[in-house]
PDB file of C-alpha atoms in Angstrom:
ATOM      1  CA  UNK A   1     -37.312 -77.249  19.796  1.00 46.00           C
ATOM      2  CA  UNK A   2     -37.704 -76.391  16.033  1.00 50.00           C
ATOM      3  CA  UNK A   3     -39.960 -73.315  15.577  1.00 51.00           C
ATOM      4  CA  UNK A   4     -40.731 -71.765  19.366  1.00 49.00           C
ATOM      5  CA  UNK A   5     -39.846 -68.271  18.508  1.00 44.00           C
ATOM      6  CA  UNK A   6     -42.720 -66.551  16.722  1.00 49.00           C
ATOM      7  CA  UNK A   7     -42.395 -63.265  14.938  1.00 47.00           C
ATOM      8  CA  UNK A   8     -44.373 -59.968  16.069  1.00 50.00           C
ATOM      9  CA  UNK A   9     -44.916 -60.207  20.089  1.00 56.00           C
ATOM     10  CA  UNK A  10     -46.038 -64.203  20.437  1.00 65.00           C
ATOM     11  CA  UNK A  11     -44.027 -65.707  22.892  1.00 72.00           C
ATOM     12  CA  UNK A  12     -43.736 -68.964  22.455  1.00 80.00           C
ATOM     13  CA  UNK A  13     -44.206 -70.812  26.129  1.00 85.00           C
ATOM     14  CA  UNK A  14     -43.796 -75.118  26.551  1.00 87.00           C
ATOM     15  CA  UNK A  15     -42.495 -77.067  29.440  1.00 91.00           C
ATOM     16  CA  UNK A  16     -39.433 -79.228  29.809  1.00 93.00           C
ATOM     17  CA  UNK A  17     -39.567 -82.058  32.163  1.00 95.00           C
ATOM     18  CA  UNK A  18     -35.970 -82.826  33.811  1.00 97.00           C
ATOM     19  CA  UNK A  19     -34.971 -86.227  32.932  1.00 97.00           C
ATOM     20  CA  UNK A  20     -33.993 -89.449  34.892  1.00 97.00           C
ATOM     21  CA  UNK A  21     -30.822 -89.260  36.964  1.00 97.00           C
ATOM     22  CA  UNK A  22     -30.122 -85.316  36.117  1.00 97.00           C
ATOM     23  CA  UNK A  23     -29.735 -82.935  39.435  1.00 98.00           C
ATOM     24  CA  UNK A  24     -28.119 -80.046  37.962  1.00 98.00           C
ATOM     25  CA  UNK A  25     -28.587 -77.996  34.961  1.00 97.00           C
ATOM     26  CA  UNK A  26     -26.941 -74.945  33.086  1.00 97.00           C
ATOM     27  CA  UNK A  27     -29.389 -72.225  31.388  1.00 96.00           C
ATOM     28  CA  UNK A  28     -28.647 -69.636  29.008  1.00 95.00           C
ATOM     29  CA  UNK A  29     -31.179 -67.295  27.690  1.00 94.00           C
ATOM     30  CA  UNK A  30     -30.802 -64.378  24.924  1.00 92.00           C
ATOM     31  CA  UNK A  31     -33.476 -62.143  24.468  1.00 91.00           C
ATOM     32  CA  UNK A  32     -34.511 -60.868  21.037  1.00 88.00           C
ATOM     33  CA  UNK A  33     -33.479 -57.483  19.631  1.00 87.00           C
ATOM     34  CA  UNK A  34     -35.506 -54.680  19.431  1.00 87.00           C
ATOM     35  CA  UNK A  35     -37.025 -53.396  16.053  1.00 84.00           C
ATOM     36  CA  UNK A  36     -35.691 -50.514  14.333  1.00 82.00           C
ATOM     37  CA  UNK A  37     -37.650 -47.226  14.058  1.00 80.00           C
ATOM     38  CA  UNK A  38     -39.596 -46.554  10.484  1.00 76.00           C
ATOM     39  CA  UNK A  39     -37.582 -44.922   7.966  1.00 70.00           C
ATOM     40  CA  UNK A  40     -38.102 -40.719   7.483  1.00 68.00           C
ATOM     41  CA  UNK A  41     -35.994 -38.006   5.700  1.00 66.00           C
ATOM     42  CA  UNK A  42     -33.499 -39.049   8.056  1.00 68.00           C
ATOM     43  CA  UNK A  43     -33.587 -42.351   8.860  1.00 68.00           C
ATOM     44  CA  UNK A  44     -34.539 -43.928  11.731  1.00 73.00           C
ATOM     45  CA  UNK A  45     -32.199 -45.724  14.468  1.00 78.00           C
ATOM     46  CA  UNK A  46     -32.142 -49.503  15.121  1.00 81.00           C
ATOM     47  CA  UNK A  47     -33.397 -51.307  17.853  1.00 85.00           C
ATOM     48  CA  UNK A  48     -31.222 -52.527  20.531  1.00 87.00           C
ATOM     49  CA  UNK A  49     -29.722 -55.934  21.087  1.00 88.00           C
ATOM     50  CA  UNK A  50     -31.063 -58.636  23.200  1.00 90.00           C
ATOM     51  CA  UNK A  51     -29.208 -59.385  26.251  1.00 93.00           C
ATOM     52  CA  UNK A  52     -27.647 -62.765  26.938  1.00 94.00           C
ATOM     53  CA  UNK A  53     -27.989 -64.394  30.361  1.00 95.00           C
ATOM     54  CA  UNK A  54     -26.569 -67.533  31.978  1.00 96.00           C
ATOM     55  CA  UNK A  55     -26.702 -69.368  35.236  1.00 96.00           C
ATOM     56  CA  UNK A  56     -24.663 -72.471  35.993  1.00 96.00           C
ATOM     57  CA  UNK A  57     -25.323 -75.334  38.757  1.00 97.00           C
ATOM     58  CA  UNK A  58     -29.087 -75.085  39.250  1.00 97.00           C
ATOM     59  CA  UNK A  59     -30.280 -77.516  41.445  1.00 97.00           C
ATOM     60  CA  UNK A  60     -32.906 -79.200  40.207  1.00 97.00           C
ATOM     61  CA  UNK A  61     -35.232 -82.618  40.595  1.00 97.00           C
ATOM     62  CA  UNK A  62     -35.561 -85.699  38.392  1.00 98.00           C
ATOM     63  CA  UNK A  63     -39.219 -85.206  37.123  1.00 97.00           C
ATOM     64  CA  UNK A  64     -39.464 -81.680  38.030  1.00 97.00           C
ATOM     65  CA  UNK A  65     -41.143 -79.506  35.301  1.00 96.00           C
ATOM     66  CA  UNK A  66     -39.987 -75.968  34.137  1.00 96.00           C
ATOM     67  CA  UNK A  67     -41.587 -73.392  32.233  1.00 94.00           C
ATOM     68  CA  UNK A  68     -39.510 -72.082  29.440  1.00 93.00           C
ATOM     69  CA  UNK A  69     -40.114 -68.720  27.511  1.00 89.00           C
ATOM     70  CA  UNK A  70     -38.550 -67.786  24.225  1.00 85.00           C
ATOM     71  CA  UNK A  71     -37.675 -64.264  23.713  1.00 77.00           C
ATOM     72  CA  UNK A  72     -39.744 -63.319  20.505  1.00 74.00           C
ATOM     73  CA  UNK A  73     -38.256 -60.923  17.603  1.00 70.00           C
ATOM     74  CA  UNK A  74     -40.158 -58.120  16.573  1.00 69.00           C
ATOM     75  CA  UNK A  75     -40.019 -56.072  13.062  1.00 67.00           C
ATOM     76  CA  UNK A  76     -43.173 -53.904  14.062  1.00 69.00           C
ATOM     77  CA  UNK A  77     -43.756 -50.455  15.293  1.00 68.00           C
ATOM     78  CA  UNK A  78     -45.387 -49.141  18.995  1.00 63.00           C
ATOM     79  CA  UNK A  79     -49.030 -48.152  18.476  1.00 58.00           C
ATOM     80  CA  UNK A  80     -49.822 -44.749  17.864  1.00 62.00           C
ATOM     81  CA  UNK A  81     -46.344 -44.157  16.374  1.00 68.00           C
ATOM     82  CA  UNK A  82     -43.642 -45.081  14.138  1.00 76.00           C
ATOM     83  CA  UNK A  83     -40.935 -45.897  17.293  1.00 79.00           C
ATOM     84  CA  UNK A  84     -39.777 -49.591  17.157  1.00 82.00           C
ATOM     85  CA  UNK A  85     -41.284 -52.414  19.375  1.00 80.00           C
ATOM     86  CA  UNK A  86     -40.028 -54.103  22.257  1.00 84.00           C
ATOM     87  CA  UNK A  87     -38.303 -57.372  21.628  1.00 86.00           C
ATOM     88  CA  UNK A  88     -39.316 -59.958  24.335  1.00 86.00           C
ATOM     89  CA  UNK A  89     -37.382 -61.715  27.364  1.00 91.00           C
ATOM     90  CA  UNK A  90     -36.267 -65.108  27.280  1.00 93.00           C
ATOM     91  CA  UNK A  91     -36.361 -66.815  30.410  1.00 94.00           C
ATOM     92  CA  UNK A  92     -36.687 -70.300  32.325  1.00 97.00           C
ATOM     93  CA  UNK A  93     -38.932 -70.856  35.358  1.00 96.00           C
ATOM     94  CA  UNK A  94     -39.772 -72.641  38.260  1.00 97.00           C
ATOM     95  CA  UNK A  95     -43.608 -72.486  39.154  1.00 94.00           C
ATOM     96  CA  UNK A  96     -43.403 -68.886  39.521  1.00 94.00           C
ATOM     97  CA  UNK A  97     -40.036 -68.121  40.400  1.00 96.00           C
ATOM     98  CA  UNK A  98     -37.721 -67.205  37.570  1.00 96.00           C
ATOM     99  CA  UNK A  99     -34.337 -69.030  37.631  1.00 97.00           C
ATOM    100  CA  UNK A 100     -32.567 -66.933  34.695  1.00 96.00           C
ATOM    101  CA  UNK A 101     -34.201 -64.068  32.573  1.00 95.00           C
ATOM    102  CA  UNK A 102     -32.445 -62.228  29.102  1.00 94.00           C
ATOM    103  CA  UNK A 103     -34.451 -58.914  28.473  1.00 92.00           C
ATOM    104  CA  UNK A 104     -35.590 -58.020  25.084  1.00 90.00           C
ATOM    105  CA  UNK A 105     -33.629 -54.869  23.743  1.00 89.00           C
ATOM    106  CA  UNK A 106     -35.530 -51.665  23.101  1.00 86.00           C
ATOM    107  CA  UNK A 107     -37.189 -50.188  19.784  1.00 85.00           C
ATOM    108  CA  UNK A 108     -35.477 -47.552  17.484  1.00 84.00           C
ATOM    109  CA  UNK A 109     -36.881 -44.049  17.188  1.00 80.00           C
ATOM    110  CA  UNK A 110     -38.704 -43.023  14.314  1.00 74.00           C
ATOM    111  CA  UNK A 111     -36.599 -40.579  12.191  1.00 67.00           C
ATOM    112  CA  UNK A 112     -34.249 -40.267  14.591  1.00 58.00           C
ATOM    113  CA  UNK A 113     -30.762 -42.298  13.290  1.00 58.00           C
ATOM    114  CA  UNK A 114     -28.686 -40.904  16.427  1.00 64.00           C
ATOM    115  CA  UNK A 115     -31.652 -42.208  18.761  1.00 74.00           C
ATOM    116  CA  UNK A 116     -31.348 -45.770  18.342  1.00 79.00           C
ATOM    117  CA  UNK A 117     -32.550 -48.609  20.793  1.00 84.00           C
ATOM    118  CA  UNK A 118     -30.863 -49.464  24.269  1.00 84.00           C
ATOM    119  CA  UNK A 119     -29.650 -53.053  24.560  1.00 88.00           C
ATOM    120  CA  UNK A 120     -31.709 -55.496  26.745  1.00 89.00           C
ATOM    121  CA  UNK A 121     -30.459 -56.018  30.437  1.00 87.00           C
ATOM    122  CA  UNK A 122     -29.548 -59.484  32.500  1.00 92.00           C
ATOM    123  CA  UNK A 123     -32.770 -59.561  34.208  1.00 90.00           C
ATOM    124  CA  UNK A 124     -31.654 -62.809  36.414  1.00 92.00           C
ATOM    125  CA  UNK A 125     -28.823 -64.761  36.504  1.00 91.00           C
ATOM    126  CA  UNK A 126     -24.706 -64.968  37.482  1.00 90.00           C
ATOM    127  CA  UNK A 127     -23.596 -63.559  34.282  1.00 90.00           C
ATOM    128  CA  UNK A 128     -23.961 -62.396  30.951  1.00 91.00           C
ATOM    129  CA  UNK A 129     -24.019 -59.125  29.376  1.00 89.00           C
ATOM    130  CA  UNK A 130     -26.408 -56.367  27.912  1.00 86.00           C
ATOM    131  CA  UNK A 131     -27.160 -55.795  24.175  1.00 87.00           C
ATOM    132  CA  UNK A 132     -25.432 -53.829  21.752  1.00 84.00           C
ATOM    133  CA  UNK A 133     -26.954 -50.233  20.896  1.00 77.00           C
TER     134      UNK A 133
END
């Protein structure tokens, strides 16, 4: 899947079908990292870390269809201010349920180098850990 992670807050969204004779699948997700805050006097802190999610043994249908997201990086700055942007989830889907979900890690402050970003959290899954600060 060459390509599906777009810069700058376009997640990138396609569907996998499950293939002949599979019944069980393993899913890991990472979200992307936060941007860092824009540079001042005294810096600025770096965004946070994506998170990194897994689930093992998901039951699942030849022919089924799931809805993957990729969790998009982000070098640009909140509106309105010079804080650091978001970076986005990353997470798998069935219809509308969500099967496992990495959140994004949060945008450094603006002139601020002690007030970095906050790593992204597991949103679903059985394990995994949040991003680095």
């Amino acid at each position: 899947y060459a390509g599906v992670s777009e810069t700058d807050g376009s997640q990138k969204t396609w569907s996998w079908t499950v293939p002949d004779g599979v019944t069980s699948i393993h899913v890991l997700c990472i979200g992307a990292g936060g941007a860092g805050g824009a540079v001042s006097n005294w810096g600025g802190g770096g965004g946070g870390g994506g998170a990194l999610a897994w689930k093992n043994n998901i039951t699942v249908t030849p022919g089924e269809t799931l809805t993957v997201k990729s969790g998009w990086p982000t070098t640009s700055k909140m509106s309105g201010n010079k804080w650091g942007a978001t970076g986005g989830a990353a997470e798998v889907l069935r219809s509308s349920t969500v099967l496992v979900k990495a959140n994004g890690g949060s945008g450094g402050h603006y002139g601020s180098p002690g007030y970095y970003g906050t790593g992204g959290t597991v949103g679903v899954g059985d394990g995994g850990g949040a991003g680095g600060r």
